[in-house]
Amino acid sequence: MKIAQSLFRGSLVAYTGLFFAFIYIPLVVIAVYSFNSNPVNMMTWTGFTTEWYAQVLGFKTTVSENALYIESTGQLLQAVWNSLVIATSTTLIATVFGTAIAIGLYRFDFLGQRFYRVIMFMPMLMPDIVLGIALLIFFVNSGIHLGLMTIIIGQCTFLISYVFIVVSARLAGMDRTLENASADLGADEWTTFRRVVLPQLLPGIVGGALLAFIISMDDLVITYFIAGVDVTTLPMFIFAMLRRGIKPEINAIAVMMLTFSFVVASLGLYLRSRQK
Amino acid sequence: MSIAIRRRVQLAVLLGPVSLFLAVFFLGPLAIMMVTSFLAPGLYGGVEWTFYPHNFGRILGFADPMFEDFDPVYIAIFIRSVKIAALTVLAALIVCYPAAFCIARLSERWKNFCLFLITLPFFTSLIVRLFVWVLILRQTGLVNEMLLSTGMIARPLDLIYTDGAIILGMVYVFIPFMFMPVYGSVEKLDWTLVRASLDLGAGPIRTFWRIILPLTAPGIVGGAIIVFIPALGNFVVPAILGGAKVMMLGNLIEQQFLAARNWPFGSALAMMVMSVMLLLLLVYVFVSSRRGADAALNR
Amino acid sequence: MQDSIVRLEGASKAFATPEGGSVTALDAIDLQVRRNEFLTLLGPSGCGKTTLLQAISGFVELDGGRILIDGEDMTDRPPYRRPVNTVFQNYALFPHMTVGENTAYALEVAGVAKAKRREQVAAALKMVGLAGMEGRRPRQLSGGQQQRVALARAIIARPKLLLLDEPLSALDKNLRQAMQIELKTLQHELGISFIFVTHDQQEALTMSDRVAVLSGGRIQQLDTPRAIYDHPVNSFVATFIGASNLFDGRIDGDRLMTGDGTEIRHRRAPSTASGAATALIRPEQFFLAGEGEPFPTLDVDLEAIVFVGSTFELFGRTSAGKKVIAEIPAGRRSLIGDIERTRRARLAYDPAAVHLIHACAEA
Ligand SMILES: Nc1ncnc2c1ncn2[C@@H]1O[C@H](COP(=O)(O)OP(=O)(O)O)[C@@H](O)[C@H]1O
Ligand SMILES: [Mg+2]
């Protein structure tokens, strides 16, 4: 019995080890192979090089002109810039709107409140493609020119939900008697909100904003349908490259993106754990 | 009296603009899509304003005999998408469930660290995470290169552009979606109940089926639903790992919109995806409210 | 100058239940709290104590009636404009503020200058025995210390009235008793009225100047602790406070005859010569009858004899089957030995100690 039990424990631990290996080994593999100098067969190691990175960043490299697959660093940078502009705008809008709904539903009791809450989950659960084409039909029918504007509006529809849910969770964990205590000590509603509710809510709002930013930066499907012909975002850029064929430069871009988001996410989660 | 009015004004300020925004840009588009799915496709793209139920007919078997035959390929794609999504759910569950038990029993520090590791990939680019699998699975990918160089196989295996590759890719990107709800249930599991069951003479296997599984079922059901929904209409994963060979609902819809320009038919397909989602949510709300768990929603 | 600091006139409140009915939390309550008084609201859970307190602090809007504080009508004033502060049951300390900031909060929102604030915070914290703790966070404090911060925070602005909603219920027993004494002392020092809510009768009896016993949204009795214990106005109060033996019957001169034939002697001059009434005998008023006992007696068959340290508790039944509980000082072991053997006891009581509750006093 004892042996069987420790055997079971052991295999459970081993399984969990495999679980993490499954998640991380692929990421490590491409990180390593992004330094592989083999331009044709990316998974056959022929030597170490940083050439692909240099190329992505627009430096002159030794690779012959016709081996260059990346259209231009300028296009890539434009896509990054577009993504940043979109993510910043949507994060601002979605954070304000999502927080407003969360507070409204928390502070007030009104008819249909439950229904409203359920509705707020819908944009998040709606399959990307459904929302994407619905927005496409809507924008085309209403004659709105597809571009940055439509992307921002379209992303906001579901990002509001994410912010709402994160902020609501924070509100739900909040002790309502604290507001009573504040009023009891002579603070009017606005002071109570400013001094008691908001400071406690802040980690939730920041968390929701961070989440919205990351999801916006990463959104492909919805953006893909409503971007029109003029605007390309970073995920769309990579998607287009992938569809044309796998090139070592994509690998370098991928690793840079992974590193960037790992650093940002780690920082965010670290700050949040400190705030608790 | 004046307090009541003031609260009303506050409420209107808080909810008014955003409600309007969502009504126009979320509910509005869905409504228009719904209408479009019942309109006839125009000859050169566009729509004709006549009631035309045959878009659904093309999928379900009552196509317009005038110019479109019922082609069972669409219902086959639908069924295959459901099958792939279901297998994805199952595989994700098998990957996550045992690990959840292991992690739930760690010390607080390690627990948080493990949860951090699991959520971290969620914050990185989806497309990059899928691209990784292309490098691993394709003909000249890591797996084939390794197998070839060790001489275990003579010619590359067909790993990419298969149903299996799609499922693998979806499991990989949806792990946090499955893990978090499952883990939530597993961590809440009261182990004294398990001990009580063993004490009352039930063996480990019986205890698993009768105690552990039912008590963690809410998390499993929750995880299954939030994995199934995005898996069903997924279009990125099949586009990258399924190649041209494997068609799923997502690709079919994309094709109708961006290539065939048959918007009504594409809308009808999207409506099907949406109805499956709504159906699942209804089932979930029904089941969980019977358990009295809807308190969580109502807080 | 009025002699009452708070006056409730016909305060009423009903809540809608989820099932569609309604519960009466306050049933036309009239109450006056005197200046400098320690008044306790005592009652079972759900009797309306918190509702009454929140009506005074302004968190519950009354359906009917008025509330006056120091002669001013407060009924329609929001909580933040009432000269009343509360010590909340779970303390409700602001987690994102230090002890000093928590304590200073009432002064801060009232616009008191910073230097003055610091001075008063130091004084208030000193008063509750937390001098020098300004920089700590609430979660770095023990339960007892948090309690003290909540107290300091509530008294710093010198409210006319301090409300305390079961403030000690989260503390362990020793700490609770220490805090009981401290609260009482503090109230004397501050010279303001306290309304203290508890469901612990011992706490109510030891701390209060007067106790209001609540049940079903009504004040059943409002009196000094001794009067409440010795002369409860109805059998609810009698049973809720202390253990009691109640005998229902009809008064016949100086005796009360119960339906099952038991006879209880008393000395009270009944307002009506005869009529329905209930006789109350507290367990400690019984003693074991000696030979030729001059006092009236009651024979009981004993079901259990429980040693509780300073006393023995006897649980028995009269010949008619009525349950009786008696408390005998544990000093007289020999007597206990006798009754332990025979399982019978003859209980004597002083008719002067028997309290009569008249049926008309019952609601
Ligand atoms: N906000 C409320 N909504 C509905 N019913 C309430 C509310 N507050 C109190 N009640 C009801 O009013 C009654 C009195 O409650 P309360 O004053 O909290 O009792 P106590 O503090 O004496 O335990 C109870 O029956 C309670 O269920
Ligand atoms: Mg209470």
Coordinates of C-alpha atoms in Angstrom, one line a residue, chain A residues 13-264:
Chain A
V13 CA 5.1 14.5 -10.1
A14 CA 6.7 13.1 -13.3
Y15 CA 3.5 13.8 -15.2
T16 CA 3.5 17.4 -14.0
G17 CA 7.1 17.7 -15.0
L18 CA 6.1 16.6 -18.5
F19 CA 3.3 19.1 -18.4
F20 CA 5.7 22.0 -17.9
A21 CA 8.1 20.5 -20.5
F22 CA 5.2 20.5 -23.0
I23 CA 4.6 24.1 -22.4
Y24 CA 8.2 25.4 -22.3
I25 CA 10.4 23.1 -24.4
P26 CA 9.0 24.3 -27.7
L27 CA 9.7 27.9 -26.7
V28 CA 13.2 27.1 -25.7
V29 CA 13.8 25.2 -28.9
I30 CA 12.9 28.1 -31.1
A31 CA 14.9 30.4 -29.0
V32 CA 17.9 28.3 -29.5
Y33 CA 17.4 27.7 -33.2
S34 CA 16.8 31.3 -33.9
F35 CA 20.6 31.6 -33.7
N36 CA 21.1 28.8 -36.3
S37 CA 22.9 30.0 -39.4
N38 CA 21.3 27.5 -41.7
P39 CA 19.1 29.6 -44.1
V40 CA 17.3 26.8 -45.7
N41 CA 16.7 24.1 -43.2
M42 CA 16.1 25.9 -40.0
M43 CA 16.1 22.8 -37.8
T44 CA 19.4 21.5 -38.9
W45 CA 22.2 23.2 -36.9
T46 CA 25.0 24.5 -39.0
G47 CA 26.5 27.1 -36.7
F48 CA 25.8 30.1 -34.5
T49 CA 24.7 33.5 -35.9
T50 CA 22.9 36.6 -34.9
E51 CA 22.4 37.5 -38.5
W52 CA 18.6 37.0 -38.5
Y53 CA 18.2 39.4 -35.7
A54 CA 20.4 42.0 -37.4
Q55 CA 18.4 41.6 -40.5
V56 CA 15.0 42.1 -38.7
L57 CA 16.4 45.2 -37.0
G58 CA 17.5 46.6 -40.4
F59 CA 21.2 46.3 -40.2
K60 CA 23.3 45.4 -43.2
T61 CA 24.1 41.7 -43.2
T62 CA 26.2 39.3 -45.2
V63 CA 23.2 37.5 -46.5
S64 CA 22.9 38.0 -50.2
E65 CA 20.1 40.2 -51.4
N66 CA 18.0 37.5 -53.0
A67 CA 18.0 35.5 -49.7
L68 CA 16.2 38.3 -48.0
Y69 CA 12.6 37.4 -47.4
I70 CA 11.5 40.1 -45.1
E71 CA 10.0 42.8 -47.2
S72 CA 11.4 45.6 -45.3
T73 CA 12.1 46.5 -41.7
G74 CA 10.0 49.6 -42.3
Q75 CA 6.9 47.6 -42.8
L76 CA 7.5 45.6 -39.7
L77 CA 8.1 48.7 -37.7
Q78 CA 4.9 50.2 -39.2
A79 CA 3.0 47.2 -38.1
V80 CA 4.5 47.4 -34.6
W81 CA 3.6 51.1 -34.4
N82 CA 0.0 50.4 -35.6
S83 CA -0.4 47.7 -32.9
L84 CA 0.9 50.0 -30.2
V85 CA -1.4 52.9 -31.3
I86 CA -4.4 50.5 -31.4
A87 CA -3.5 48.8 -28.1
T88 CA -3.0 52.1 -26.3
S89 CA -6.3 53.6 -27.5
T90 CA -8.3 50.5 -26.8
T91 CA -6.8 50.0 -23.4
L92 CA -7.7 53.6 -22.5
I93 CA -11.3 53.3 -23.7
A94 CA -11.9 49.7 -22.5
T95 CA -10.5 50.5 -19.0
V96 CA -12.7 53.5 -18.5
F97 CA -15.8 51.8 -19.9
G98 CA -15.2 48.4 -18.2
T99 CA -14.5 50.0 -14.9
A100 CA -17.6 52.2 -15.2
I101 CA -19.8 49.2 -15.8
A102 CA -18.2 47.2 -12.9
I103 CA -18.8 50.1 -10.5
G104 CA -22.3 50.7 -11.8
L105 CA -23.3 47.1 -11.4
Y106 CA -21.7 46.9 -8.0
R107 CA -23.0 50.0 -6.4
F108 CA -26.6 50.1 -7.7
D109 CA -29.4 47.7 -7.6
F110 CA -31.7 48.0 -10.5
L111 CA -34.0 45.9 -12.6
G112 CA -32.3 43.8 -15.2
Q113 CA -28.9 43.9 -13.4
R114 CA -28.4 40.2 -13.6
F115 CA -29.2 40.2 -17.3
Y116 CA -26.7 43.0 -17.8
R117 CA -24.1 41.0 -16.0
V118 CA -24.7 38.0 -18.3
I119 CA -24.6 40.3 -21.4
M120 CA -21.2 41.5 -20.2
F121 CA -19.8 38.0 -20.5
M122 CA -21.0 37.6 -24.0
P123 CA -18.4 39.6 -26.0
M124 CA -15.6 37.7 -24.3
L125 CA -17.2 34.3 -25.0
M126 CA -18.3 35.1 -28.5
P127 CA -16.0 33.2 -30.9
D128 CA -13.6 35.6 -32.5
I129 CA -14.7 34.8 -36.0
V130 CA -18.3 35.5 -35.3
L131 CA -17.6 38.9 -33.8
G132 CA -15.1 39.6 -36.6
I133 CA -17.5 39.1 -39.4
A134 CA -20.4 40.7 -37.6
L135 CA -18.3 43.8 -37.3
L136 CA -17.2 43.6 -40.9
I137 CA -20.8 43.4 -42.1
F138 CA -21.8 46.2 -39.8
F139 CA -19.0 48.6 -40.8
V140 CA -19.3 47.9 -44.5
N141 CA -23.1 48.4 -44.4
S142 CA -22.8 51.6 -42.5
G143 CA -20.3 52.9 -44.9
I144 CA -17.5 53.4 -42.3
H145 CA -14.1 53.2 -43.9
L146 CA -12.2 50.2 -42.6
G147 CA -9.0 51.3 -40.8
L148 CA -7.4 52.1 -37.5
M149 CA -10.7 53.5 -36.3
T150 CA -12.8 50.4 -37.0
I151 CA -10.1 48.2 -35.4
I152 CA -10.1 50.3 -32.2
I153 CA -13.9 50.2 -32.0
G154 CA -14.1 46.5 -32.8
Q155 CA -11.5 45.5 -30.2
C156 CA -13.1 47.6 -27.6
T157 CA -16.3 45.6 -27.8
F158 CA -14.7 42.6 -26.2
L159 CA -11.9 44.3 -24.3
I160 CA -14.5 46.1 -22.2
S161 CA -15.6 42.7 -21.0
Y162 CA -12.2 41.7 -19.9
V163 CA -11.7 44.8 -17.9
F164 CA -15.2 44.5 -16.5
I165 CA -14.5 41.0 -15.3
V166 CA -11.2 41.8 -13.7
V167 CA -12.4 44.9 -11.9
S168 CA -15.6 43.2 -10.9
A169 CA -13.6 40.4 -9.3
R170 CA -11.7 43.0 -7.3
L171 CA -15.0 44.7 -6.3
A172 CA -16.6 41.5 -5.2
G173 CA -13.7 40.9 -2.9
M174 CA -14.0 44.3 -1.4
D175 CA -15.5 44.8 2.0
R176 CA -18.6 47.0 1.7
T177 CA -18.5 47.9 5.3
L178 CA -15.4 49.9 4.6
E179 CA -17.5 52.4 2.7
N180 CA -19.9 52.5 5.6
A181 CA -17.0 53.1 8.0
S182 CA -15.9 56.0 5.8
A183 CA -19.3 57.5 5.7
D184 CA -19.7 57.0 9.4
L185 CA -16.5 58.9 10.0
G186 CA -17.9 61.9 8.1
A187 CA -16.7 61.4 4.5
D188 CA -19.3 62.2 1.8
E189 CA -19.8 59.8 -1.2
W190 CA -17.2 61.4 -3.4
T191 CA -14.5 61.4 -0.7
T192 CA -15.4 57.8 0.2
F193 CA -15.0 56.9 -3.4
R194 CA -11.7 58.7 -3.8
R195 CA -10.1 57.7 -0.5
V196 CA -11.5 54.2 0.1
V197 CA -12.9 52.6 -3.0
L198 CA -10.5 53.8 -5.7
P199 CA -7.2 52.9 -3.9
Q200 CA -8.5 49.4 -3.2
L201 CA -9.8 49.1 -6.8
L202 CA -6.6 50.3 -8.4
P203 CA -4.8 47.0 -8.6
G204 CA -7.9 45.6 -10.4
I205 CA -8.0 48.5 -12.8
V206 CA -4.3 48.3 -13.6
G207 CA -4.6 44.5 -14.0
G208 CA -7.6 44.9 -16.3
A209 CA -5.7 47.5 -18.4
L210 CA -2.7 45.4 -18.7
L211 CA -4.8 42.4 -19.8
A212 CA -6.6 44.6 -22.3
F213 CA -3.3 45.9 -23.7
I214 CA -1.8 42.4 -24.1
I215 CA -4.9 41.0 -25.7
S216 CA -5.2 43.9 -28.0
M217 CA -1.6 43.6 -29.1
D218 CA -2.2 39.9 -29.8
D219 CA -5.6 40.1 -31.5
L220 CA -5.5 38.6 -34.9
V221 CA -8.9 37.3 -35.9
I222 CA -11.2 40.3 -35.3
T223 CA -8.6 42.7 -36.5
Y224 CA -8.0 40.7 -39.6
F225 CA -11.6 41.1 -40.7
I226 CA -12.0 44.8 -39.9
A227 CA -8.6 46.1 -40.7
G228 CA -9.3 46.9 -44.4
V229 CA -6.5 47.2 -46.8
D230 CA -4.5 50.1 -45.4
V231 CA -3.6 49.0 -41.9
T232 CA -1.5 46.0 -40.8
T233 CA -0.9 45.1 -37.2
L234 CA 2.0 43.0 -35.9
P235 CA 0.0 39.7 -35.6
M236 CA -1.4 40.3 -39.1
F237 CA 2.1 40.9 -40.4
I238 CA 3.5 37.7 -39.0
F239 CA 0.4 35.8 -40.1
A240 CA 0.9 37.0 -43.6
M241 CA 4.6 36.1 -43.5
L242 CA 3.7 32.6 -42.2
R243 CA 1.2 32.0 -45.0
R244 CA 3.9 32.9 -47.6
G245 CA 6.4 30.5 -46.1
I246 CA 8.6 30.0 -43.1
K247 CA 11.8 32.0 -43.1
P248 CA 14.5 32.4 -40.4
E249 CA 13.7 36.0 -39.9
I250 CA 10.2 35.1 -38.6
N251 CA 12.0 33.0 -36.0
A252 CA 14.0 36.0 -34.8
I253 CA 10.9 38.2 -34.7
A254 CA 9.1 35.5 -32.7
V255 CA 11.8 35.2 -30.2
M256 CA 12.0 38.9 -29.7
M257 CA 8.2 39.1 -29.2
L258 CA 8.3 36.2 -26.7
T259 CA 11.1 37.9 -24.7
F260 CA 9.3 41.2 -24.7
S261 CA 6.0 39.8 -23.5
F262 CA 7.6 37.6 -21.0
V263 CA 9.4 40.5 -19.5
V264 CA 6.2 42.7 -19.5

